[in-house]
mmCIF file of C-alpha atoms and ligand atoms in Angstrom:
data_model
loop_
_atom_site.group_PDB
_atom_site.id
_atom_site.type_symbol
_atom_site.label_atom_id
_atom_site.label_comp_id
_atom_site.label_asym_id
_atom_site.label_seq_id
_atom_site.Cartn_x
_atom_site.Cartn_y
_atom_site.Cartn_z
ATOM 1 C CA MET A 1192 13.248 -19.632 24.437
ATOM 2 C CA MET A 1193 14.430 -17.527 27.376
ATOM 3 C CA MET A 1194 12.027 -17.948 30.233
ATOM 4 C CA THR A 1195 10.304 -14.688 31.190
ATOM 5 C CA PRO A 1196 8.676 -14.447 34.630
ATOM 6 C CA GLN A 1197 5.282 -16.075 34.971
ATOM 7 C CA ARG A 1198 2.452 -13.804 34.085
ATOM 8 C CA THR A 1199 -1.261 -14.365 33.545
ATOM 9 C CA TYR A 1200 -2.961 -12.745 30.583
ATOM 10 C CA ARG A 1201 -6.781 -12.404 30.924
ATOM 11 C CA ILE A 1202 -8.053 -12.434 27.367
ATOM 12 C CA ILE A 1203 -11.199 -11.390 25.634
ATOM 13 C CA LEU A 1204 -11.726 -13.024 22.279
ATOM 14 C CA ILE A 1205 -14.155 -11.281 19.927
ATOM 15 C CA GLY A 1206 -15.013 -13.561 17.011
ATOM 16 C CA PHE A 1207 -15.170 -17.389 17.165
ATOM 17 C CA GLY A 1208 -14.906 -18.491 13.580
ATOM 18 C CA ALA A 1209 -12.109 -20.642 12.075
ATOM 19 C CA VAL A 1210 -9.373 -18.381 13.596
ATOM 20 C CA GLY A 1211 -10.860 -17.902 17.020
ATOM 21 C CA GLN A 1212 -11.504 -21.625 17.295
ATOM 22 C CA GLY A 1213 -7.951 -22.306 16.032
ATOM 23 C CA PHE A 1214 -6.586 -20.221 18.831
ATOM 24 C CA ALA A 1215 -8.861 -21.997 21.391
ATOM 25 C CA GLN A 1216 -7.567 -25.327 20.095
ATOM 26 C CA ILE A 1217 -3.977 -24.195 20.573
ATOM 27 C CA LEU A 1218 -4.801 -23.134 24.174
ATOM 28 C CA ARG A 1219 -6.598 -26.422 24.816
ATOM 29 C CA ASP A 1220 -3.831 -28.624 23.437
ATOM 30 C CA GLN A 1221 -0.710 -26.528 24.150
ATOM 31 C CA GLY A 1222 -1.664 -24.032 26.809
ATOM 32 C CA ALA A 1223 0.069 -25.873 29.724
ATOM 33 C CA ARG A 1224 3.258 -26.386 27.696
ATOM 34 C CA ILE A 1225 3.284 -22.778 26.566
ATOM 35 C CA ALA A 1226 2.925 -21.576 30.188
ATOM 36 C CA THR A 1227 5.778 -23.851 31.349
ATOM 37 C CA GLN A 1228 8.007 -22.991 28.372
ATOM 38 C CA THR A 1229 7.482 -19.253 28.207
ATOM 39 C CA GLY A 1230 5.912 -18.150 31.535
ATOM 40 C CA ALA A 1231 2.825 -16.811 29.725
ATOM 41 C CA ASP A 1232 -0.393 -18.180 31.312
ATOM 42 C CA LEU A 1233 -3.106 -17.456 28.778
ATOM 43 C CA ARG A 1234 -6.590 -17.400 30.206
ATOM 44 C CA LEU A 1235 -9.761 -16.633 28.259
ATOM 45 C CA VAL A 1236 -12.223 -14.584 30.359
ATOM 46 C CA GLY A 1237 -14.654 -13.553 27.590
ATOM 47 C CA VAL A 1238 -15.606 -14.911 24.209
ATOM 48 C CA ALA A 1239 -18.068 -13.250 21.834
ATOM 49 C CA THR A 1240 -19.577 -14.782 18.710
ATOM 50 C CA ARG A 1241 -21.702 -13.153 16.128
ATOM 51 C CA SER A 1242 -24.717 -15.515 16.302
ATOM 52 C CA ARG A 1243 -23.763 -18.347 18.669
ATOM 53 C CA GLY A 1244 -23.877 -16.620 22.022
ATOM 54 C CA SER A 1245 -21.192 -15.107 24.287
ATOM 55 C CA VAL A 1246 -19.541 -16.057 27.535
ATOM 56 C CA GLY A 1247 -17.892 -14.035 30.264
ATOM 57 C CA ASP A 1248 -16.226 -15.517 33.355
ATOM 58 C CA PRO A 1249 -13.543 -13.691 35.311
ATOM 59 C CA ALA A 1250 -12.341 -17.048 36.729
ATOM 60 C CA GLY A 1251 -11.481 -18.233 33.217
ATOM 61 C CA ILE A 1252 -13.209 -20.231 30.489
ATOM 62 C CA ASN A 1253 -11.828 -23.669 29.736
ATOM 63 C CA PRO A 1254 -11.080 -23.756 25.950
ATOM 64 C CA ALA A 1255 -12.020 -27.439 25.769
ATOM 65 C CA THR A 1256 -15.416 -26.754 27.252
ATOM 66 C CA LEU A 1257 -15.886 -23.957 24.824
ATOM 67 C CA LEU A 1258 -15.019 -26.057 21.765
ATOM 68 C CA ASP A 1259 -17.069 -29.013 23.007
ATOM 69 C CA ALA A 1260 -20.133 -26.794 23.500
ATOM 70 C CA LEU A 1261 -19.831 -25.521 19.982
ATOM 71 C CA ARG A 1262 -19.513 -29.050 18.601
ATOM 72 C CA HIS A 1263 -22.366 -30.514 20.676
ATOM 73 C CA ASP A 1264 -24.814 -27.641 20.980
ATOM 74 C CA GLY A 1265 -23.849 -25.562 18.000
ATOM 75 C CA ASP A 1266 -23.566 -22.511 20.289
ATOM 76 C CA LEU A 1267 -22.243 -21.314 23.691
ATOM 77 C CA ARG A 1268 -25.534 -20.503 25.260
ATOM 78 C CA ARG A 1269 -25.637 -23.368 27.770
ATOM 79 C CA LEU A 1270 -22.203 -22.647 29.192
ATOM 80 C CA PRO A 1271 -21.820 -21.179 32.658
ATOM 81 C CA GLY A 1272 -21.199 -17.482 32.234
ATOM 82 C CA SER A 1273 -23.357 -17.357 29.122
ATOM 83 C CA THR A 1274 -24.382 -13.771 28.550
ATOM 84 C CA SER A 1275 -26.329 -11.611 26.153
ATOM 85 C CA HIS A 1276 -23.667 -8.914 26.341
ATOM 86 C CA THR A 1277 -22.522 -7.415 23.034
ATOM 87 C CA PRO A 1278 -18.765 -7.396 22.299
ATOM 88 C CA HIS A 1279 -18.684 -3.714 23.434
ATOM 89 C CA GLU A 1280 -20.408 -4.620 26.681
ATOM 90 C CA LEU A 1281 -17.944 -7.519 27.311
ATOM 91 C CA ILE A 1282 -15.054 -5.153 26.701
ATOM 92 C CA ALA A 1283 -16.535 -2.498 28.953
ATOM 93 C CA THR A 1284 -17.387 -4.840 31.865
ATOM 94 C CA LEU A 1285 -14.783 -7.537 32.022
ATOM 95 C CA ASP A 1286 -11.401 -6.897 33.563
ATOM 96 C CA ALA A 1287 -8.904 -8.155 31.001
ATOM 97 C CA ASP A 1288 -5.391 -7.604 29.934
ATOM 98 C CA LEU A 1289 -5.741 -8.297 26.260
ATOM 99 C CA LEU A 1290 -8.276 -8.143 23.475
ATOM 100 C CA ILE A 1291 -8.119 -10.435 20.454
ATOM 101 C CA GLU A 1292 -10.061 -9.102 17.450
ATOM 102 C CA ALA A 1293 -10.946 -12.055 15.221
ATOM 103 C CA THR A 1294 -14.268 -10.995 13.719
ATOM 104 C CA ALA A 1295 -14.897 -11.127 9.978
ATOM 105 C CA THR A 1296 -12.833 -8.529 8.024
ATOM 106 C CA ASP A 1297 -14.578 -5.528 6.374
ATOM 107 C CA LEU A 1298 -12.033 -3.717 4.209
ATOM 108 C CA GLN A 1299 -14.405 -0.863 3.411
ATOM 109 C CA SER A 1300 -15.299 0.280 6.921
ATOM 110 C CA GLY A 1301 -12.890 -1.603 9.121
ATOM 111 C CA GLU A 1302 -15.849 -2.096 11.455
ATOM 112 C CA PRO A 1303 -16.878 -3.294 13.947
ATOM 113 C CA ALA A 1304 -13.335 -4.352 14.609
ATOM 114 C CA THR A 1305 -11.802 -0.872 14.795
ATOM 115 C CA SER A 1306 -14.336 0.190 17.426
ATOM 116 C CA HIS A 1307 -13.682 -2.986 19.463
ATOM 117 C CA ILE A 1308 -9.962 -2.202 19.356
ATOM 118 C CA ARG A 1309 -10.428 1.458 20.386
ATOM 119 C CA ALA A 1310 -12.760 0.409 23.222
ATOM 120 C CA ALA A 1311 -10.114 -2.052 24.492
ATOM 121 C CA LEU A 1312 -7.327 0.557 24.260
ATOM 122 C CA ALA A 1313 -9.503 2.992 26.208
ATOM 123 C CA ARG A 1314 -9.471 0.387 29.002
ATOM 124 C CA ASN A 1315 -5.729 -0.029 28.663
ATOM 125 C CA MET A 1316 -5.903 -3.496 27.270
ATOM 126 C CA HIS A 1317 -3.269 -4.761 24.905
ATOM 127 C CA VAL A 1318 -4.594 -5.653 21.439
ATOM 128 C CA VAL A 1319 -3.892 -8.397 18.941
ATOM 129 C CA THR A 1320 -5.880 -8.212 15.721
ATOM 130 C CA VAL A 1321 -6.068 -10.823 12.975
ATOM 131 C CA ASN A 1322 -8.817 -8.743 11.431
ATOM 132 C CA LYS A 1323 -7.367 -7.036 8.364
ATOM 133 C CA GLY A 1324 -9.747 -4.098 8.175
ATOM 134 C CA PRO A 1325 -8.312 -2.030 11.046
ATOM 135 C CA ALA A 1326 -4.674 -2.709 9.935
ATOM 136 C CA ALA A 1327 -5.376 -1.890 6.252
ATOM 137 C CA LEU A 1328 -7.329 1.305 6.974
ATOM 138 C CA HIS A 1329 -6.045 2.735 10.245
ATOM 139 C CA LEU A 1330 -2.646 1.143 11.086
ATOM 140 C CA ALA A 1331 -0.694 4.306 11.814
ATOM 141 C CA ALA A 1332 -3.465 5.751 14.006
ATOM 142 C CA LEU A 1333 -4.046 2.569 15.929
ATOM 143 C CA ARG A 1334 -0.322 2.089 16.583
ATOM 144 C CA ARG A 1335 -0.116 5.694 17.822
ATOM 145 C CA GLU A 1336 -3.230 5.283 20.065
ATOM 146 C CA ALA A 1337 -1.869 2.073 21.506
ATOM 147 C CA ALA A 1338 1.526 3.752 22.230
ATOM 148 C CA VAL A 1339 -0.285 6.622 23.964
ATOM 149 C CA ALA A 1340 -2.221 4.078 26.073
ATOM 150 C CA GLY A 1341 1.007 2.258 26.866
ATOM 151 C CA CYS A 1342 -0.388 -0.866 25.226
ATOM 152 C CA PHE A 1343 0.891 -3.407 22.680
ATOM 153 C CA PHE A 1344 -0.763 -3.533 19.278
ATOM 154 C CA GLY A 1345 -0.090 -6.821 17.369
ATOM 155 C CA PHE A 1346 -1.145 -7.431 13.816
ATOM 156 C CA GLU A 1347 1.206 -10.160 12.612
ATOM 157 C CA GLY A 1348 -1.608 -12.485 11.557
ATOM 158 C CA THR A 1349 -3.012 -9.987 9.052
ATOM 159 C CA VAL A 1350 -0.384 -10.977 6.445
ATOM 160 C CA MET A 1351 0.692 -14.626 5.873
ATOM 161 C CA ALA A 1352 -1.174 -15.906 8.974
ATOM 162 C CA GLY A 1353 1.342 -17.131 11.519
ATOM 163 C CA THR A 1354 4.223 -17.148 9.100
ATOM 164 C CA PRO A 1355 6.308 -14.205 10.504
ATOM 165 C CA ALA A 1356 6.333 -12.006 7.425
ATOM 166 C CA LEU A 1357 5.750 -8.639 9.121
ATOM 167 C CA ARG A 1358 8.054 -9.402 12.048
ATOM 168 C CA LEU A 1359 10.745 -10.418 9.583
ATOM 169 C CA ALA A 1360 10.397 -7.192 7.699
ATOM 170 C CA LEU A 1361 9.944 -4.891 10.743
ATOM 171 C CA GLU A 1362 12.389 -6.424 13.235
ATOM 172 C CA ASP A 1363 14.934 -8.771 11.592
ATOM 173 C CA LEU A 1364 15.401 -6.605 8.494
ATOM 174 C CA ALA A 1365 15.289 -3.338 10.425
ATOM 175 C CA GLY A 1366 18.251 -1.300 9.180
ATOM 176 C CA CYS A 1367 17.759 -2.378 5.550
ATOM 177 C CA GLU A 1368 15.857 -0.288 3.181
ATOM 178 C CA ILE A 1369 13.027 -2.381 1.828
ATOM 179 C CA ARG A 1370 12.440 -1.594 -1.808
ATOM 180 C CA GLU A 1371 9.863 -4.158 -2.789
ATOM 181 C CA VAL A 1372 7.759 -6.912 -1.381
ATOM 182 C CA ARG A 1373 6.226 -9.326 -3.879
ATOM 183 C CA GLY A 1374 4.515 -12.667 -3.582
ATOM 184 C CA ILE A 1375 1.450 -14.771 -2.900
ATOM 185 C CA VAL A 1376 -0.522 -13.460 0.043
ATOM 186 C CA ASN A 1377 -3.924 -15.033 -0.392
ATOM 187 C CA GLY A 1378 -4.292 -18.677 0.488
ATOM 188 C CA THR A 1379 -7.782 -19.210 -0.919
ATOM 189 C CA THR A 1380 -6.869 -18.152 -4.493
ATOM 190 C CA ASN A 1381 -3.620 -20.020 -4.496
ATOM 191 C CA TYR A 1382 -5.490 -23.125 -3.265
ATOM 192 C CA ILE A 1383 -8.096 -22.692 -6.006
ATOM 193 C CA LEU A 1384 -5.461 -22.231 -8.790
ATOM 194 C CA THR A 1385 -3.521 -25.271 -7.572
ATOM 195 C CA GLN A 1386 -6.673 -27.417 -7.531
ATOM 196 C CA MET A 1387 -7.683 -26.216 -10.983
ATOM 197 C CA GLU A 1388 -4.317 -27.343 -12.244
ATOM 198 C CA GLY A 1389 -5.220 -30.823 -11.014
ATOM 199 C CA GLY A 1390 -8.489 -30.616 -13.027
ATOM 200 C CA MET A 1391 -10.945 -29.534 -10.294
ATOM 201 C CA GLU A 1392 -13.708 -27.053 -11.266
ATOM 202 C CA TYR A 1393 -13.326 -23.461 -9.971
ATOM 203 C CA GLY A 1394 -16.596 -23.730 -7.881
ATOM 204 C CA ALA A 1395 -15.659 -27.008 -6.239
ATOM 205 C CA ALA A 1396 -12.184 -25.741 -5.414
ATOM 206 C CA LEU A 1397 -13.656 -22.598 -3.797
ATOM 207 C CA ALA A 1398 -16.156 -24.704 -1.800
ATOM 208 C CA GLU A 1399 -13.193 -26.822 -0.557
ATOM 209 C CA ALA A 1400 -11.264 -23.658 0.399
ATOM 210 C CA GLN A 1401 -14.250 -22.498 2.374
ATOM 211 C CA ARG A 1402 -14.618 -25.924 4.136
ATOM 212 C CA LEU A 1403 -10.934 -25.795 5.146
ATOM 213 C CA GLY A 1404 -11.392 -22.432 6.764
ATOM 214 C CA TYR A 1405 -9.161 -20.492 4.292
ATOM 215 C CA ALA A 1406 -11.786 -18.186 2.688
ATOM 216 C CA GLU A 1407 -13.191 -14.926 4.014
ATOM 217 C CA ALA A 1408 -16.766 -14.894 5.309
ATOM 218 C CA ASP A 1409 -17.646 -13.490 1.866
ATOM 219 C CA PRO A 1410 -15.203 -15.262 -0.555
ATOM 220 C CA THR A 1411 -15.598 -12.444 -3.050
ATOM 221 C CA GLY A 1412 -12.948 -10.764 -0.986
ATOM 222 C CA ASP A 1413 -10.515 -13.519 -1.876
ATOM 223 C CA VAL A 1414 -11.286 -14.258 -5.543
ATOM 224 C CA GLU A 1415 -11.600 -10.672 -6.625
ATOM 225 C CA GLY A 1416 -8.323 -9.797 -4.997
ATOM 226 C CA PHE A 1417 -9.675 -7.472 -2.272
ATOM 227 C CA ASP A 1418 -8.039 -9.580 0.505
ATOM 228 C CA ALA A 1419 -4.601 -9.458 -1.258
ATOM 229 C CA ALA A 1420 -5.121 -5.697 -1.904
ATOM 230 C CA GLY A 1421 -5.856 -5.172 1.827
ATOM 231 C CA LYS A 1422 -2.669 -7.066 2.748
ATOM 232 C CA ALA A 1423 -0.732 -4.986 0.200
ATOM 233 C CA ALA A 1424 -2.083 -1.833 1.989
ATOM 234 C CA ILE A 1425 -1.019 -3.234 5.314
ATOM 235 C CA MET A 1426 2.470 -3.929 3.996
ATOM 236 C CA ALA A 1427 2.704 -0.431 2.444
ATOM 237 C CA ALA A 1428 1.780 1.136 5.823
ATOM 238 C CA ALA A 1429 3.776 -1.224 8.085
ATOM 239 C CA ILE A 1430 6.880 -1.869 5.992
ATOM 240 C CA MET A 1431 7.089 1.202 3.795
ATOM 241 C CA ASP A 1432 5.566 3.738 6.207
ATOM 242 C CA THR A 1433 3.217 4.876 3.488
ATOM 243 C CA PRO A 1434 -0.552 4.436 4.114
ATOM 244 C CA LEU A 1435 -2.360 3.371 0.874
ATOM 245 C CA HIS A 1436 -6.105 2.791 0.947
ATOM 246 C CA PRO A 1437 -6.931 -0.724 -0.387
ATOM 247 C CA ASP A 1438 -8.800 1.036 -3.213
ATOM 248 C CA GLN A 1439 -5.489 2.611 -4.312
ATOM 249 C CA VAL A 1440 -4.055 -0.896 -4.971
ATOM 250 C CA GLU A 1441 -4.395 -1.655 -8.724
ATOM 251 C CA ARG A 1442 -6.345 -4.978 -8.456
ATOM 252 C CA THR A 1443 -7.500 -7.823 -10.587
ATOM 253 C CA GLY A 1444 -8.770 -11.129 -9.078
ATOM 254 C CA ILE A 1445 -8.819 -14.654 -10.392
ATOM 255 C CA SER A 1446 -12.473 -15.072 -11.265
ATOM 256 C CA GLY A 1447 -11.662 -14.507 -14.903
ATOM 257 C CA ILE A 1448 -9.104 -17.329 -14.983
ATOM 258 C CA THR A 1449 -10.846 -20.224 -16.652
ATOM 259 C CA GLY A 1450 -9.965 -23.903 -16.488
ATOM 260 C CA MET A 1451 -8.866 -23.486 -20.124
ATOM 261 C CA ALA A 1452 -6.530 -20.617 -19.195
ATOM 262 C CA VAL A 1453 -4.971 -22.824 -16.516
ATOM 263 C CA ALA A 1454 -4.551 -25.685 -18.982
ATOM 264 C CA GLU A 1455 -3.056 -23.410 -21.657
ATOM 265 C CA ALA A 1456 -0.498 -22.090 -19.169
ATOM 266 C CA ALA A 1457 0.366 -25.680 -18.099
ATOM 267 C CA ALA A 1458 0.817 -26.666 -21.744
ATOM 268 C CA ALA A 1459 3.362 -23.731 -22.123
ATOM 269 C CA GLY A 1460 5.190 -24.852 -18.913
ATOM 270 C CA GLU A 1461 3.656 -21.934 -16.892
ATOM 271 C CA ARG A 1462 1.392 -21.457 -13.888
ATOM 272 C CA TRP A 1463 -1.071 -18.720 -12.913
ATOM 273 C CA LYS A 1464 -0.394 -17.101 -9.582
ATOM 274 C CA LEU A 1465 -2.124 -14.091 -7.956
ATOM 275 C CA ILE A 1466 0.829 -11.864 -7.285
ATOM 276 C CA ALA A 1467 0.737 -8.921 -4.832
ATOM 277 C CA ARG A 1468 3.401 -6.342 -5.105
ATOM 278 C CA VAL A 1469 4.302 -3.220 -3.149
ATOM 279 C CA TRP A 1470 7.221 -1.184 -4.330
ATOM 280 C CA ARG A 1471 8.937 2.187 -3.926
ATOM 281 C CA ASP A 1472 10.158 4.302 -6.753
ATOM 282 C CA ALA A 1473 11.047 7.944 -7.244
ATOM 283 C CA SER A 1474 7.384 8.888 -7.317
ATOM 284 C CA GLY A 1475 6.399 7.134 -4.122
ATOM 285 C CA VAL A 1476 4.995 3.757 -2.967
ATOM 286 C CA HIS A 1477 2.693 1.782 -5.246
ATOM 287 C CA ALA A 1478 0.910 -1.545 -4.937
ATOM 288 C CA SER A 1479 -0.838 -4.006 -7.236
ATOM 289 C CA VAL A 1480 -2.524 -7.414 -7.208
ATOM 290 C CA GLN A 1481 -2.561 -9.203 -10.590
ATOM 291 C CA PRO A 1482 -2.951 -12.783 -11.818
ATOM 292 C CA THR A 1483 0.424 -13.459 -13.424
ATOM 293 C CA ARG A 1484 1.693 -16.348 -15.554
ATOM 294 C CA LEU A 1485 5.026 -17.592 -14.252
ATOM 295 C CA PRO A 1486 7.332 -20.164 -15.692
ATOM 296 C CA ALA A 1487 6.980 -23.406 -13.680
ATOM 297 C CA THR A 1488 10.655 -23.052 -12.743
ATOM 298 C CA HIS A 1489 10.065 -19.680 -10.980
ATOM 299 C CA PRO A 1490 10.338 -20.045 -7.229
ATOM 300 C CA LEU A 1491 6.800 -18.668 -6.641
ATOM 301 C CA ALA A 1492 5.343 -21.086 -9.245
ATOM 302 C CA GLY A 1493 6.204 -23.985 -6.904
ATOM 303 C CA VAL A 1494 4.214 -22.568 -4.046
ATOM 304 C CA GLY A 1495 0.970 -24.583 -4.001
ATOM 305 C CA GLY A 1496 -2.218 -24.895 -2.008
ATOM 306 C CA ALA A 1497 -2.942 -22.323 0.763
ATOM 307 C CA THR A 1498 0.773 -21.703 1.198
ATOM 308 C CA ASN A 1499 1.913 -18.112 0.800
ATOM 309 C CA ALA A 1500 5.372 -16.695 -0.138
ATOM 310 C CA LEU A 1501 6.885 -13.299 -0.034
ATOM 311 C CA THR A 1502 10.153 -12.020 -1.475
ATOM 312 C CA ILE A 1503 11.467 -8.944 0.209
ATOM 313 C CA THR A 1504 14.001 -6.971 -1.786
ATOM 314 C CA THR A 1505 16.388 -4.915 0.365
ATOM 315 C CA ASP A 1506 19.425 -2.764 -0.165
ATOM 316 C CA LEU A 1507 21.842 -4.529 2.187
ATOM 317 C CA LEU A 1508 20.757 -8.123 1.926
ATOM 318 C CA GLY A 1509 19.370 -8.393 -1.521
ATOM 319 C CA GLU A 1510 16.281 -10.711 -1.809
ATOM 320 C CA VAL A 1511 14.947 -12.588 1.205
ATOM 321 C CA THR A 1512 12.112 -15.094 0.515
ATOM 322 C CA LEU A 1513 9.765 -16.503 3.162
ATOM 323 C CA ILE A 1514 7.402 -19.367 2.420
ATOM 324 C CA GLY A 1515 4.765 -20.674 4.818
ATOM 325 C CA PRO A 1516 1.063 -21.127 5.661
ATOM 326 C CA GLY A 1517 -1.026 -18.124 4.766
ATOM 327 C CA ALA A 1518 -4.531 -19.062 5.955
ATOM 328 C CA GLY A 1519 -6.480 -21.472 8.196
ATOM 329 C CA GLY A 1520 -7.594 -21.628 11.809
ATOM 330 C CA ILE A 1521 -4.479 -23.099 13.428
ATOM 331 C CA ALA A 1522 -2.078 -21.197 11.239
ATOM 332 C CA THR A 1523 -3.751 -17.912 12.059
ATOM 333 C CA GLY A 1524 -4.408 -18.855 15.639
ATOM 334 C CA PHE A 1525 -0.658 -19.340 15.909
ATOM 335 C CA ALA A 1526 -0.192 -15.737 14.752
ATOM 336 C CA ILE A 1527 -2.215 -14.584 17.802
ATOM 337 C CA LEU A 1528 0.013 -16.713 19.995
ATOM 338 C CA SER A 1529 3.117 -15.308 18.400
ATOM 339 C CA ASP A 1530 1.964 -11.733 18.986
ATOM 340 C CA ILE A 1531 1.054 -12.460 22.577
ATOM 341 C CA LEU A 1532 4.489 -13.991 23.164
ATOM 342 C CA ALA A 1533 6.142 -10.926 21.566
ATOM 343 C CA LEU A 1534 4.173 -8.845 24.142
ATOM 344 C CA HIS A 1535 5.229 -11.189 26.875
ATOM 345 C CA ARG A 1536 8.889 -10.771 25.979
ATOM 346 C CA GLN A 1537 8.489 -6.993 26.435
ATOM 347 C CA GLN A 1538 7.159 -7.363 30.010
HETATM 348 N N1 HSE B 2831 -8.973 -15.494 3.249
HETATM 349 C C1 HSE B 2831 -7.611 -15.282 3.562
HETATM 350 C C2 HSE B 2831 -6.729 -16.092 2.665
HETATM 351 C C3 HSE B 2831 -7.360 -15.656 5.011
HETATM 352 O O1 HSE B 2831 -7.299 -16.969 1.935
HETATM 353 O O2 HSE B 2831 -5.511 -15.850 2.510
HETATM 354 C C4 HSE B 2831 -5.997 -15.271 5.530
HETATM 355 O O3 HSE B 2831 -5.848 -13.919 5.571
#
């Protein structure tokens, strides 16, 4: 990578679940290398959790100390800089360059994440969100507000975690007309379906997906297809310039797919996959999320576990398919890093 001049980014991280911790692990294990390699010195100055305390320290918070405190004490309350500040108070009082929004997604209201983002932009902070609510519901407005504030607004991690699906479509395929995007965009349901093919019960597979940090705080969002519908809405807005409310996405989840249905498909040489699709036709842009039986020889049928895959159909290049991790703390923590480095390249 071309070295950009050294620059320090003072970061407030709101939300310290699987993704926030994944990002902290990346900083702990790779922060020095990233600074040397790219010139971006990433420094946490504030971390807010929902129920395990918050910390603010303008001098910087060591990510190893943060993760150790969580492991040993179960919360952050004994750390120096521990504070009872709410996320809004942290954003209002700490001097920072960048806000990371990593709280639990709410696809109905987009809150509290959207308010956190707007509060940060009002203080001229750059923003990276891995929270899907603001991107699914308010993408155009937030991009506009960030541009007016002269700030970067990154949302790469909202679709396919750190696998660069949005950047591929928006930057590398710029100049093509994108006619359709179609694929597997929810890691939890793909993990469950894959485990069920191996004979595991639905409930046990879901519990495992939760343990591995793939599932939403409320996994109904995954299994009923809401998460995939939110991602379809994000892709419609980002890639096809057409805002669709997640409720406008025709949606069926996988909770009706029984072990017997999985076995029947296998006996017929097929596999169930939860397929999200966004497409443009003469009447406009449409989106759907549907469990679909695919022949085992179909490229998407071979995508197992929490892996995601997206086929982008373009006018000039035909079909381009991207396969990669779609959920999990490190995979989504990497999306945050990738957005910050995109910002850094613009400096
Ligand atoms: N719950 C989501 C999934 C997380 O399983 O894909 C990544 O957005």
